[in-house]
mmCIF file of C-alpha atoms in Angstrom:
data_model
loop_
_atom_site.group_PDB
_atom_site.id
_atom_site.type_symbol
_atom_site.label_atom_id
_atom_site.label_comp_id
_atom_site.label_asym_id
_atom_site.label_seq_id
_atom_site.Cartn_x
_atom_site.Cartn_y
_atom_site.Cartn_z
ATOM 1 C CA UNK A 1 20.171 -6.844 -4.006
ATOM 2 C CA UNK A 2 20.932 -5.716 -0.441
ATOM 3 C CA UNK A 3 20.654 -2.719 1.858
ATOM 4 C CA UNK A 4 23.941 -1.274 0.576
ATOM 5 C CA UNK A 5 22.065 -0.580 -2.669
ATOM 6 C CA UNK A 6 21.369 3.152 -2.417
ATOM 7 C CA UNK A 7 18.675 2.923 -5.103
ATOM 8 C CA UNK A 8 16.694 0.471 -2.991
ATOM 9 C CA UNK A 9 17.079 2.651 0.110
ATOM 10 C CA UNK A 10 15.742 5.686 -1.763
ATOM 11 C CA UNK A 11 12.714 3.748 -2.995
ATOM 12 C CA UNK A 12 11.997 2.361 0.482
ATOM 13 C CA UNK A 13 12.212 5.845 1.994
ATOM 14 C CA UNK A 14 9.868 7.192 -0.685
ATOM 15 C CA UNK A 15 7.371 4.388 -0.074
ATOM 16 C CA UNK A 16 7.345 5.199 3.650
ATOM 17 C CA UNK A 17 5.950 8.651 2.825
ATOM 18 C CA UNK A 18 2.829 7.014 1.370
ATOM 19 C CA UNK A 19 2.048 5.476 4.747
ATOM 20 C CA UNK A 20 3.023 8.655 6.582
ATOM 21 C CA UNK A 21 0.361 10.777 4.859
ATOM 22 C CA UNK A 22 -2.526 9.764 7.085
ATOM 23 C CA UNK A 23 -0.608 8.104 9.900
ATOM 24 C CA UNK A 24 0.875 11.291 11.342
ATOM 25 C CA UNK A 25 -2.485 13.056 11.367
ATOM 26 C CA UNK A 26 -4.283 10.472 13.526
ATOM 27 C CA UNK A 27 -2.600 11.328 16.867
ATOM 28 C CA UNK A 28 -3.325 15.071 16.552
ATOM 29 C CA UNK A 29 -6.896 14.949 15.213
ATOM 30 C CA UNK A 30 -8.621 15.862 18.499
ATOM 31 C CA UNK A 31 -6.374 18.910 18.987
ATOM 32 C CA UNK A 32 -6.878 19.969 15.370
ATOM 33 C CA UNK A 33 -10.644 19.653 15.654
ATOM 34 C CA UNK A 34 -10.732 21.764 18.814
ATOM 35 C CA UNK A 35 -8.379 24.386 17.452
ATOM 36 C CA UNK A 36 -10.026 24.750 14.031
ATOM 37 C CA UNK A 37 -13.580 24.314 15.362
ATOM 38 C CA UNK A 38 -14.899 21.444 13.275
ATOM 39 C CA UNK A 39 -16.582 18.207 14.295
ATOM 40 C CA UNK A 40 -14.466 15.194 15.220
ATOM 41 C CA UNK A 41 -16.543 13.104 12.797
ATOM 42 C CA UNK A 42 -15.433 15.448 10.014
ATOM 43 C CA UNK A 43 -11.846 15.169 11.168
ATOM 44 C CA UNK A 44 -11.812 11.470 10.323
ATOM 45 C CA UNK A 45 -12.204 12.390 6.657
ATOM 46 C CA UNK A 46 -8.869 14.189 6.781
ATOM 47 C CA UNK A 47 -7.109 10.867 7.342
ATOM 48 C CA UNK A 48 -8.817 8.933 4.568
ATOM 49 C CA UNK A 49 -9.720 11.537 1.920
ATOM 50 C CA UNK A 50 -6.323 11.358 0.215
ATOM 51 C CA UNK A 51 -7.064 7.670 -0.467
ATOM 52 C CA UNK A 52 -9.720 8.749 -2.964
ATOM 53 C CA UNK A 53 -7.537 11.071 -5.040
ATOM 54 C CA UNK A 54 -4.633 8.621 -4.756
ATOM 55 C CA UNK A 55 -6.865 5.857 -6.122
ATOM 56 C CA UNK A 56 -8.116 8.001 -9.001
ATOM 57 C CA UNK A 57 -4.813 9.504 -10.108
ATOM 58 C CA UNK A 58 -2.300 6.705 -9.463
ATOM 59 C CA UNK A 59 -3.244 4.673 -12.594
ATOM 60 C CA UNK A 60 -3.082 7.838 -14.728
ATOM 61 C CA UNK A 61 0.295 8.733 -13.251
ATOM 62 C CA UNK A 62 1.452 5.185 -13.921
ATOM 63 C CA UNK A 63 0.760 5.699 -17.610
ATOM 64 C CA UNK A 64 2.667 9.004 -17.424
ATOM 65 C CA UNK A 65 5.617 7.283 -15.725
ATOM 66 C CA UNK A 66 5.839 4.716 -18.513
ATOM 67 C CA UNK A 67 5.890 7.521 -21.092
ATOM 68 C CA UNK A 68 8.279 10.065 -19.555
ATOM 69 C CA UNK A 69 10.315 7.834 -17.224
ATOM 70 C CA UNK A 70 9.794 6.897 -13.585
ATOM 71 C CA UNK A 71 12.466 9.168 -12.137
ATOM 72 C CA UNK A 72 11.160 12.203 -14.013
ATOM 73 C CA UNK A 73 7.850 11.625 -12.234
ATOM 74 C CA UNK A 74 9.299 10.673 -8.834
ATOM 75 C CA UNK A 75 11.280 13.867 -8.206
ATOM 76 C CA UNK A 76 8.473 16.434 -8.773
ATOM 77 C CA UNK A 77 6.047 14.164 -6.907
ATOM 78 C CA UNK A 78 8.289 14.224 -3.835
ATOM 79 C CA UNK A 79 8.574 18.007 -3.979
ATOM 80 C CA UNK A 80 4.801 18.407 -4.436
ATOM 81 C CA UNK A 81 4.288 16.026 -1.509
ATOM 82 C CA UNK A 82 6.302 18.355 0.717
ATOM 83 C CA UNK A 83 4.622 21.543 -0.533
ATOM 84 C CA UNK A 84 1.035 20.256 -0.354
ATOM 85 C CA UNK A 85 1.647 18.560 2.996
ATOM 86 C CA UNK A 86 3.209 21.544 4.737
ATOM 87 C CA UNK A 87 0.617 23.937 3.286
ATOM 88 C CA UNK A 88 -2.044 22.191 5.346
ATOM 89 C CA UNK A 89 -0.821 23.971 8.453
ATOM 90 C CA UNK A 90 -1.696 27.323 6.852
ATOM 91 C CA UNK A 91 -5.371 26.367 6.429
ATOM 92 C CA UNK A 92 -7.695 27.622 9.142
ATOM 93 C CA UNK A 93 -10.927 25.859 8.206
ATOM 94 C CA UNK A 94 -11.996 22.374 7.229
ATOM 95 C CA UNK A 95 -12.667 22.769 3.484
ATOM 96 C CA UNK A 96 -9.308 24.300 2.470
ATOM 97 C CA UNK A 97 -7.532 21.743 4.631
ATOM 98 C CA UNK A 98 -9.435 18.948 2.890
ATOM 99 C CA UNK A 99 -8.347 20.393 -0.463
ATOM 100 C CA UNK A 100 -4.676 20.135 0.543
ATOM 101 C CA UNK A 101 -5.303 16.506 1.514
ATOM 102 C CA UNK A 102 -6.709 15.850 -1.960
ATOM 103 C CA UNK A 103 -3.618 17.361 -3.590
ATOM 104 C CA UNK A 104 -1.409 15.360 -1.235
ATOM 105 C CA UNK A 105 -3.142 12.203 -2.442
ATOM 106 C CA UNK A 106 -2.244 13.064 -6.048
ATOM 107 C CA UNK A 107 1.405 13.566 -5.080
ATOM 108 C CA UNK A 108 1.249 10.235 -3.265
ATOM 109 C CA UNK A 109 0.001 8.662 -6.469
ATOM 110 C CA UNK A 110 3.043 9.929 -8.340
ATOM 111 C CA UNK A 111 5.390 8.528 -5.687
ATOM 112 C CA UNK A 112 3.639 5.152 -5.752
ATOM 113 C CA UNK A 113 3.535 4.916 -9.548
ATOM 114 C CA UNK A 114 7.167 5.922 -10.021
ATOM 115 C CA UNK A 115 8.495 3.950 -7.058
ATOM 116 C CA UNK A 116 6.866 0.631 -7.909
ATOM 117 C CA UNK A 117 7.749 1.098 -11.565
ATOM 118 C CA UNK A 118 11.411 1.586 -10.654
ATOM 119 C CA UNK A 119 11.419 -1.498 -8.429
ATOM 120 C CA UNK A 120 10.056 -3.529 -11.312
ATOM 121 C CA UNK A 121 12.638 -2.112 -13.744
ATOM 122 C CA UNK A 122 15.690 -2.380 -11.521
ATOM 123 C CA UNK A 123 15.156 -5.893 -10.159
ATOM 124 C CA UNK A 124 14.076 -9.130 -11.784
ATOM 125 C CA UNK A 125 12.941 -12.574 -10.684
ATOM 126 C CA UNK A 126 13.540 -13.375 -7.016
ATOM 127 C CA UNK A 127 15.287 -10.049 -6.463
ATOM 128 C CA UNK A 128 12.172 -8.183 -7.602
ATOM 129 C CA UNK A 129 9.910 -10.274 -5.389
ATOM 130 C CA UNK A 130 12.189 -9.548 -2.432
ATOM 131 C CA UNK A 131 12.329 -5.825 -3.238
ATOM 132 C CA UNK A 132 8.522 -5.641 -3.372
ATOM 133 C CA UNK A 133 8.405 -7.504 -0.049
ATOM 134 C CA UNK A 134 10.747 -4.887 1.412
ATOM 135 C CA UNK A 135 8.432 -2.142 0.152
ATOM 136 C CA UNK A 136 5.456 -3.847 1.823
ATOM 137 C CA UNK A 137 7.491 -4.196 5.022
ATOM 138 C CA UNK A 138 8.459 -0.525 4.927
ATOM 139 C CA UNK A 139 4.834 0.551 4.525
ATOM 140 C CA UNK A 140 3.854 -1.590 7.498
ATOM 141 C CA UNK A 141 6.639 -0.341 9.748
ATOM 142 C CA UNK A 142 5.942 3.249 8.719
ATOM 143 C CA UNK A 143 2.390 2.859 10.011
ATOM 144 C CA UNK A 144 3.903 2.033 13.400
ATOM 145 C CA UNK A 145 6.815 4.464 13.594
ATOM 146 C CA UNK A 146 5.381 7.662 12.115
ATOM 147 C CA UNK A 147 2.351 7.895 14.476
ATOM 148 C CA UNK A 148 4.730 7.545 17.430
ATOM 149 C CA UNK A 149 6.906 10.378 16.102
ATOM 150 C CA UNK A 150 3.847 12.531 15.342
ATOM 151 C CA UNK A 151 2.396 11.869 18.797
ATOM 152 C CA UNK A 152 5.627 13.005 20.426
ATOM 153 C CA UNK A 153 5.883 16.151 18.293
ATOM 154 C CA UNK A 154 2.191 16.841 18.848
ATOM 155 C CA UNK A 155 2.743 17.096 22.600
ATOM 156 C CA UNK A 156 4.731 20.255 21.848
ATOM 157 C CA UNK A 157 2.347 21.750 19.257
ATOM 158 C CA UNK A 158 0.164 19.955 16.701
ATOM 159 C CA UNK A 159 1.147 22.494 14.032
ATOM 160 C CA UNK A 160 4.731 21.187 14.069
ATOM 161 C CA UNK A 161 3.612 17.746 12.905
ATOM 162 C CA UNK A 162 2.956 19.115 9.420
ATOM 163 C CA UNK A 163 6.682 19.765 9.146
ATOM 164 C CA UNK A 164 7.213 16.020 8.702
ATOM 165 C CA UNK A 165 5.802 16.316 5.187
ATOM 166 C CA UNK A 166 8.859 18.409 4.383
ATOM 167 C CA UNK A 167 10.895 15.191 4.286
ATOM 168 C CA UNK A 168 9.852 14.987 0.641
ATOM 169 C CA UNK A 169 12.360 17.711 -0.331
ATOM 170 C CA UNK A 170 15.596 16.170 1.031
ATOM 171 C CA UNK A 171 14.417 12.817 -0.254
ATOM 172 C CA UNK A 172 13.980 14.314 -3.751
ATOM 173 C CA UNK A 173 17.538 15.650 -3.574
ATOM 174 C CA UNK A 174 18.837 12.268 -2.432
ATOM 175 C CA UNK A 175 16.982 10.522 -5.265
ATOM 176 C CA UNK A 176 18.429 12.974 -7.787
ATOM 177 C CA UNK A 177 21.961 12.292 -6.565
ATOM 178 C CA UNK A 178 21.491 8.523 -6.559
ATOM 179 C CA UNK A 179 19.759 8.162 -9.913
ATOM 180 C CA UNK A 180 21.382 10.994 -11.868
ATOM 181 C CA UNK A 181 24.632 11.943 -10.123
ATOM 182 C CA UNK A 182 25.977 8.401 -9.846
ATOM 183 C CA UNK A 183 24.634 6.858 -13.042
ATOM 184 C CA UNK A 184 28.041 6.889 -14.739
ATOM 185 C CA UNK A 185 29.641 4.877 -11.944
ATOM 186 C CA UNK A 186 26.738 2.459 -11.678
ATOM 187 C CA UNK A 187 26.101 2.139 -15.398
ATOM 188 C CA UNK A 188 22.470 3.135 -14.896
ATOM 189 C CA UNK A 189 20.857 4.742 -17.891
ATOM 190 C CA UNK A 190 18.003 6.703 -16.305
ATOM 191 C CA UNK A 191 16.179 7.632 -19.491
ATOM 192 C CA UNK A 192 16.230 4.037 -20.659
ATOM 193 C CA UNK A 193 14.408 2.847 -17.553
ATOM 194 C CA UNK A 194 11.066 3.713 -19.100
ATOM 195 C CA UNK A 195 11.634 2.042 -22.435
ATOM 196 C CA UNK A 196 14.446 -0.507 -22.392
ATOM 197 C CA UNK A 197 13.689 -4.202 -21.974
ATOM 198 C CA UNK A 198 15.559 -5.880 -19.170
ATOM 199 C CA UNK A 199 18.095 -8.454 -20.297
ATOM 200 C CA UNK A 200 18.419 -10.207 -16.932
ATOM 201 C CA UNK A 201 15.134 -12.123 -16.990
ATOM 202 C CA UNK A 202 15.066 -15.848 -16.457
ATOM 203 C CA UNK A 203 14.122 -18.101 -19.356
ATOM 204 C CA UNK A 204 10.707 -18.746 -17.801
ATOM 205 C CA UNK A 205 9.932 -15.043 -17.538
ATOM 206 C CA UNK A 206 11.184 -14.444 -21.071
ATOM 207 C CA UNK A 207 8.855 -17.050 -22.529
ATOM 208 C CA UNK A 208 5.942 -15.575 -20.625
ATOM 209 C CA UNK A 209 6.697 -12.028 -21.735
ATOM 210 C CA UNK A 210 7.086 -13.160 -25.326
ATOM 211 C CA UNK A 211 3.307 -13.408 -25.306
ATOM 212 C CA UNK A 212 2.619 -10.418 -23.092
ATOM 213 C CA UNK A 213 4.872 -8.081 -25.068
ATOM 214 C CA UNK A 214 2.384 -8.249 -27.915
ATOM 215 C CA UNK A 215 -0.075 -6.371 -25.713
ATOM 216 C CA UNK A 216 0.610 -2.825 -26.821
ATOM 217 C CA UNK A 217 -1.797 -0.626 -24.851
ATOM 218 C CA UNK A 218 -3.196 -0.410 -21.302
ATOM 219 C CA UNK A 219 -6.690 -1.004 -22.683
ATOM 220 C CA UNK A 220 -5.573 -4.324 -24.151
ATOM 221 C CA UNK A 221 -3.706 -5.331 -21.026
ATOM 222 C CA UNK A 222 -6.597 -4.669 -18.680
ATOM 223 C CA UNK A 223 -8.824 -6.986 -20.683
ATOM 224 C CA UNK A 224 -6.631 -9.907 -19.625
ATOM 225 C CA UNK A 225 -8.382 -12.175 -17.088
ATOM 226 C CA UNK A 226 -5.269 -12.873 -15.005
ATOM 227 C CA UNK A 227 -4.486 -9.158 -14.595
ATOM 228 C CA UNK A 228 -8.072 -8.397 -13.632
ATOM 229 C CA UNK A 229 -8.092 -11.249 -11.125
ATOM 230 C CA UNK A 230 -4.971 -9.970 -9.368
ATOM 231 C CA UNK A 231 -6.345 -6.423 -9.227
ATOM 232 C CA UNK A 232 -9.580 -7.729 -7.709
ATOM 233 C CA UNK A 233 -7.579 -9.713 -5.149
ATOM 234 C CA UNK A 234 -5.627 -6.599 -4.164
ATOM 235 C CA UNK A 235 -8.878 -4.706 -3.647
ATOM 236 C CA UNK A 236 -10.394 -7.459 -1.493
ATOM 237 C CA UNK A 237 -7.270 -7.848 0.657
ATOM 238 C CA UNK A 238 -6.976 -4.077 1.173
ATOM 239 C CA UNK A 239 -10.630 -3.852 2.167
ATOM 240 C CA UNK A 240 -10.145 -6.669 4.680
ATOM 241 C CA UNK A 241 -7.126 -5.193 6.423
ATOM 242 C CA UNK A 242 -8.592 -1.696 6.601
ATOM 243 C CA UNK A 243 -11.782 -3.124 8.088
ATOM 244 C CA UNK A 244 -9.684 -4.676 10.841
ATOM 245 C CA UNK A 245 -7.951 -1.363 11.535
ATOM 246 C CA UNK A 246 -11.311 0.390 11.865
ATOM 247 C CA UNK A 247 -13.423 -2.206 13.691
ATOM 248 C CA UNK A 248 -10.989 -4.142 15.882
ATOM 249 C CA UNK A 249 -10.431 -1.103 18.162
ATOM 250 C CA UNK A 250 -14.221 -0.700 18.455
ATOM 251 C CA UNK A 251 -14.566 -4.373 19.379
ATOM 252 C CA UNK A 252 -11.771 -4.195 21.951
ATOM 253 C CA UNK A 253 -13.268 -1.088 23.526
ATOM 254 C CA UNK A 254 -16.868 -2.305 23.716
ATOM 255 C CA UNK A 255 -16.396 -6.029 24.389
ATOM 256 C CA UNK A 256 -13.088 -6.150 26.249
ATOM 257 C CA UNK A 257 -13.042 -2.656 27.822
ATOM 258 C CA UNK A 258 -9.518 -2.215 26.509
ATOM 259 C CA UNK A 259 -7.644 1.057 26.828
ATOM 260 C CA UNK A 260 -5.849 2.860 24.032
ATOM 261 C CA UNK A 261 -2.506 1.324 25.020
ATOM 262 C CA UNK A 262 -3.832 -2.225 24.628
ATOM 263 C CA UNK A 263 -5.465 -1.376 21.308
ATOM 264 C CA UNK A 264 -2.224 0.159 20.084
ATOM 265 C CA UNK A 265 -0.248 -2.936 21.107
ATOM 266 C CA UNK A 266 -2.575 -5.270 19.193
ATOM 267 C CA UNK A 267 -2.502 -3.147 16.033
ATOM 268 C CA UNK A 268 1.278 -2.790 16.258
ATOM 269 C CA UNK A 269 1.839 -6.531 16.676
ATOM 270 C CA UNK A 270 -0.437 -7.182 13.699
ATOM 271 C CA UNK A 271 1.664 -4.802 11.639
ATOM 272 C CA UNK A 272 4.883 -6.279 13.029
ATOM 273 C CA UNK A 273 3.806 -9.770 12.021
ATOM 274 C CA UNK A 274 3.097 -8.580 8.496
ATOM 275 C CA UNK A 275 6.487 -6.866 8.296
ATOM 276 C CA UNK A 276 8.428 -9.938 9.444
ATOM 277 C CA UNK A 277 6.708 -12.297 7.026
ATOM 278 C CA UNK A 278 7.020 -9.881 4.089
ATOM 279 C CA UNK A 279 10.732 -9.450 4.648
ATOM 280 C CA UNK A 280 11.844 -12.986 5.461
ATOM 281 C CA UNK A 281 9.302 -15.634 4.476
ATOM 282 C CA UNK A 282 7.461 -14.693 1.289
ATOM 283 C CA UNK A 283 10.259 -15.479 -1.156
ATOM 284 C CA UNK A 284 10.819 -18.926 0.376
ATOM 285 C CA UNK A 285 7.123 -19.742 0.261
ATOM 286 C CA UNK A 286 6.821 -18.714 -3.390
ATOM 287 C CA UNK A 287 9.852 -20.821 -4.270
ATOM 288 C CA UNK A 288 8.481 -23.912 -2.488
ATOM 289 C CA UNK A 289 4.750 -23.853 -3.257
ATOM 290 C CA UNK A 290 4.335 -21.269 -6.038
ATOM 291 C CA UNK A 291 2.629 -17.886 -6.178
ATOM 292 C CA UNK A 292 -0.977 -19.077 -6.324
ATOM 293 C CA UNK A 293 -0.703 -21.369 -3.305
ATOM 294 C CA UNK A 294 1.202 -18.693 -1.382
ATOM 295 C CA UNK A 295 -1.664 -16.271 -1.973
ATOM 296 C CA UNK A 296 -4.200 -18.935 -0.983
ATOM 297 C CA UNK A 297 -2.291 -19.684 2.238
ATOM 298 C CA UNK A 298 -2.185 -16.019 3.201
ATOM 299 C CA UNK A 299 -5.840 -15.390 2.336
ATOM 300 C CA UNK A 300 -7.078 -18.416 4.292
ATOM 301 C CA UNK A 301 -4.993 -17.347 7.296
ATOM 302 C CA UNK A 302 -6.552 -13.880 7.174
ATOM 303 C CA UNK A 303 -10.043 -15.329 6.844
ATOM 304 C CA UNK A 304 -9.717 -17.790 9.731
ATOM 305 C CA UNK A 305 -8.315 -15.200 12.104
ATOM 306 C CA UNK A 306 -11.040 -12.686 11.216
ATOM 307 C CA UNK A 307 -13.772 -15.288 11.812
ATOM 308 C CA UNK A 308 -12.190 -16.222 15.149
ATOM 309 C CA UNK A 309 -11.896 -12.718 16.624
ATOM 310 C CA UNK A 310 -15.538 -12.335 17.813
ATOM 311 C CA UNK A 311 -14.988 -15.371 20.068
ATOM 312 C CA UNK A 312 -11.937 -13.894 21.782
ATOM 313 C CA UNK A 313 -12.542 -11.855 24.903
ATOM 314 C CA UNK A 314 -9.111 -11.633 26.485
ATOM 315 C CA UNK A 315 -5.933 -9.878 25.472
ATOM 316 C CA UNK A 316 -3.760 -12.985 25.762
ATOM 317 C CA UNK A 317 -5.878 -14.844 23.205
ATOM 318 C CA UNK A 318 -6.515 -11.929 20.849
ATOM 319 C CA UNK A 319 -2.861 -10.951 20.557
ATOM 320 C CA UNK A 320 -1.552 -14.139 18.870
ATOM 321 C CA UNK A 321 -4.552 -14.194 16.515
ATOM 322 C CA UNK A 322 -3.815 -10.595 15.495
ATOM 323 C CA UNK A 323 -0.204 -11.597 14.799
ATOM 324 C CA UNK A 324 -1.419 -14.489 12.629
ATOM 325 C CA UNK A 325 -3.639 -12.097 10.701
ATOM 326 C CA UNK A 326 -0.558 -9.963 10.098
ATOM 327 C CA UNK A 327 1.281 -13.046 8.836
ATOM 328 C CA UNK A 328 -1.478 -13.710 6.307
ATOM 329 C CA UNK A 329 -1.563 -10.113 5.113
ATOM 330 C CA UNK A 330 2.218 -9.991 4.861
ATOM 331 C CA UNK A 331 2.181 -13.097 2.671
ATOM 332 C CA UNK A 332 -0.570 -12.022 0.287
ATOM 333 C CA UNK A 333 0.200 -8.408 -0.620
ATOM 334 C CA UNK A 334 3.827 -8.638 -1.833
ATOM 335 C CA UNK A 335 3.002 -11.853 -3.700
ATOM 336 C CA UNK A 336 0.127 -10.165 -5.531
ATOM 337 C CA UNK A 337 2.305 -7.209 -6.534
ATOM 338 C CA UNK A 338 5.122 -9.503 -7.626
ATOM 339 C CA UNK A 339 2.663 -11.507 -9.743
ATOM 340 C CA UNK A 340 1.416 -8.317 -11.388
ATOM 341 C CA UNK A 341 4.977 -7.230 -12.139
ATOM 342 C CA UNK A 342 5.756 -10.559 -13.793
ATOM 343 C CA UNK A 343 2.676 -10.393 -16.003
ATOM 344 C CA UNK A 344 3.176 -6.794 -17.131
ATOM 345 C CA UNK A 345 5.161 -6.056 -20.299
ATOM 346 C CA UNK A 346 8.216 -3.868 -19.763
ATOM 347 C CA UNK A 347 6.680 -0.750 -21.289
ATOM 348 C CA UNK A 348 3.564 -0.928 -19.068
ATOM 349 C CA UNK A 349 4.918 -2.049 -15.704
ATOM 350 C CA UNK A 350 4.426 1.320 -13.982
ATOM 351 C CA UNK A 351 0.902 1.471 -15.396
ATOM 352 C CA UNK A 352 -0.042 -1.964 -14.083
ATOM 353 C CA UNK A 353 1.560 -1.625 -10.645
ATOM 354 C CA UNK A 354 0.183 1.891 -10.199
ATOM 355 C CA UNK A 355 -3.279 0.605 -11.071
ATOM 356 C CA UNK A 356 -2.851 -2.055 -8.395
ATOM 357 C CA UNK A 357 -1.988 0.645 -5.872
ATOM 358 C CA UNK A 358 -4.940 2.756 -6.965
ATOM 359 C CA UNK A 359 -7.316 -0.176 -6.637
ATOM 360 C CA UNK A 360 -5.940 -0.937 -3.158
ATOM 361 C CA UNK A 361 -6.453 2.577 -1.867
ATOM 362 C CA UNK A 362 -9.902 2.847 -3.422
ATOM 363 C CA UNK A 363 -10.847 -0.322 -1.536
ATOM 364 C CA UNK A 364 -9.489 1.177 1.693
ATOM 365 C CA UNK A 365 -11.547 4.310 1.110
ATOM 366 C CA UNK A 366 -14.748 2.349 0.436
ATOM 367 C CA UNK A 367 -14.250 -0.365 3.065
ATOM 368 C CA UNK A 368 -15.462 1.565 6.151
ATOM 369 C CA UNK A 369 -18.359 3.000 4.153
ATOM 370 C CA UNK A 370 -19.664 -0.386 2.962
ATOM 371 C CA UNK A 371 -18.956 -2.234 6.197
ATOM 372 C CA UNK A 372 -20.467 0.659 8.115
ATOM 373 C CA UNK A 373 -23.753 -0.297 6.474
ATOM 374 C CA UNK A 374 -23.308 -3.880 7.746
ATOM 375 C CA UNK A 375 -22.464 -2.596 11.226
ATOM 376 C CA UNK A 376 -25.463 -0.273 11.323
ATOM 377 C CA UNK A 377 -27.915 -3.003 10.305
ATOM 378 C CA UNK A 378 -26.346 -5.861 12.242
ATOM 379 C CA UNK A 379 -23.516 -6.068 14.787
ATOM 380 C CA UNK A 380 -19.732 -6.212 15.140
ATOM 381 C CA UNK A 381 -19.413 -10.019 14.830
ATOM 382 C CA UNK A 382 -21.238 -9.832 11.487
ATOM 383 C CA UNK A 383 -18.694 -7.271 10.310
ATOM 384 C CA UNK A 384 -15.873 -9.691 11.136
ATOM 385 C CA UNK A 385 -17.652 -12.604 9.435
ATOM 386 C CA UNK A 386 -18.310 -10.493 6.324
ATOM 387 C CA UNK A 387 -14.681 -9.444 6.189
ATOM 388 C CA UNK A 388 -13.586 -13.072 6.616
ATOM 389 C CA UNK A 389 -15.739 -13.978 3.620
ATOM 390 C CA UNK A 390 -14.096 -11.210 1.609
ATOM 391 C CA UNK A 391 -10.634 -12.515 2.518
ATOM 392 C CA UNK A 392 -11.383 -16.154 1.702
ATOM 393 C CA UNK A 393 -12.708 -15.049 -1.699
ATOM 394 C CA UNK A 394 -9.112 -14.104 -2.555
ATOM 395 C CA UNK A 395 -8.078 -17.702 -1.933
ATOM 396 C CA UNK A 396 -10.956 -19.074 -3.984
ATOM 397 C CA UNK A 397 -10.105 -16.801 -6.912
ATOM 398 C CA UNK A 398 -6.579 -18.191 -6.952
ATOM 399 C CA UNK A 399 -7.892 -21.747 -7.175
ATOM 400 C CA UNK A 400 -9.225 -20.880 -10.610
ATOM 401 C CA UNK A 401 -7.022 -22.058 -13.488
ATOM 402 C CA UNK A 402 -4.764 -19.424 -14.962
ATOM 403 C CA UNK A 403 -5.619 -18.237 -18.438
ATOM 404 C CA UNK A 404 -2.683 -17.385 -20.628
ATOM 405 C CA UNK A 405 -2.319 -13.793 -21.667
ATOM 406 C CA UNK A 406 -3.177 -13.175 -25.280
ATOM 407 C CA UNK A 407 -3.553 -9.902 -27.135
ATOM 408 C CA UNK A 408 -7.084 -8.636 -26.830
ATOM 409 C CA UNK A 409 -8.847 -8.021 -30.089
ATOM 410 C CA UNK A 410 -9.654 -4.476 -30.987
#
């Protein structure tokens, strides 16, 4: 697996659109609010509302992907992404615009379900873990790059930013060429991706899946303790990182009197740290210490840095701690997804990975709501301590002994 693999490049480009959905709206929110005459507080919902529909529909679309094939879901999802995204510019009031954001979240769910399912089908073992790490890296980098592009376009006219959603159409055409047009030369049987068992698994994975393959339905699979534990861990990690995105800028503004440039630098370096670790370190860590201890290491790093932040009052001390937080996040997330992929039977991999994505985005949607209650009734340091406790819980959960997967009784 390398970057000359056009299939991988298509999937990475598709995954970047998931991050782009809300990221390109953030820089133009004030102009949109003034132009369309709605409150700035309402405008914040435009960034996060698609998380809710994405969380609800991604697991359902994962089941659909396993039944009809991942590529047959990916292509219409990309086209719908472009149509629903661009249509937002035609809305002249808050409610219709919010409706387009909801539809965009559903299209996002299709991209996530199909994309992760394809990664799991096309790559196995270490190659799959590395591919998932690349996806996590792409999502992180997209959260840095797309807001910069949107901010630049927005200086011309905020309406033009919605044109970026149109990238879904050329990407759908590219995916069609790669997965259908070249399948004879690559030997890729597209229809078989949703049903055929992979013959390249290692002996360890084969012995594990010999048990898991007996699990025939999603209902049976989601009764398995190890699957449920990993899904819970994904939710807790996602809630932690989104809390940092929301409350670290508030802390820097109120306690350190930082300007928007300084806040942007800290958030970008956090994301950069996560991207570097996801791309270059995760696979080595898993190989040396195993998946559980890799997750524990990342979760403890996140927790310690979160608990430390209220004691930091200068940029030169906060910056390296933010980078370390990014390291921890970049270690945990791809390892959790890789673990889920290894536990899922071949015919339910899209279902399981899509459920993980749905759980993650639901946690991101709920995180500012729940922690907002803590903030209202306490203070910012308490928010950081609470989030640190959430992160360390991920490590504690992975200290529990693994229970082997067995078919759940009807």
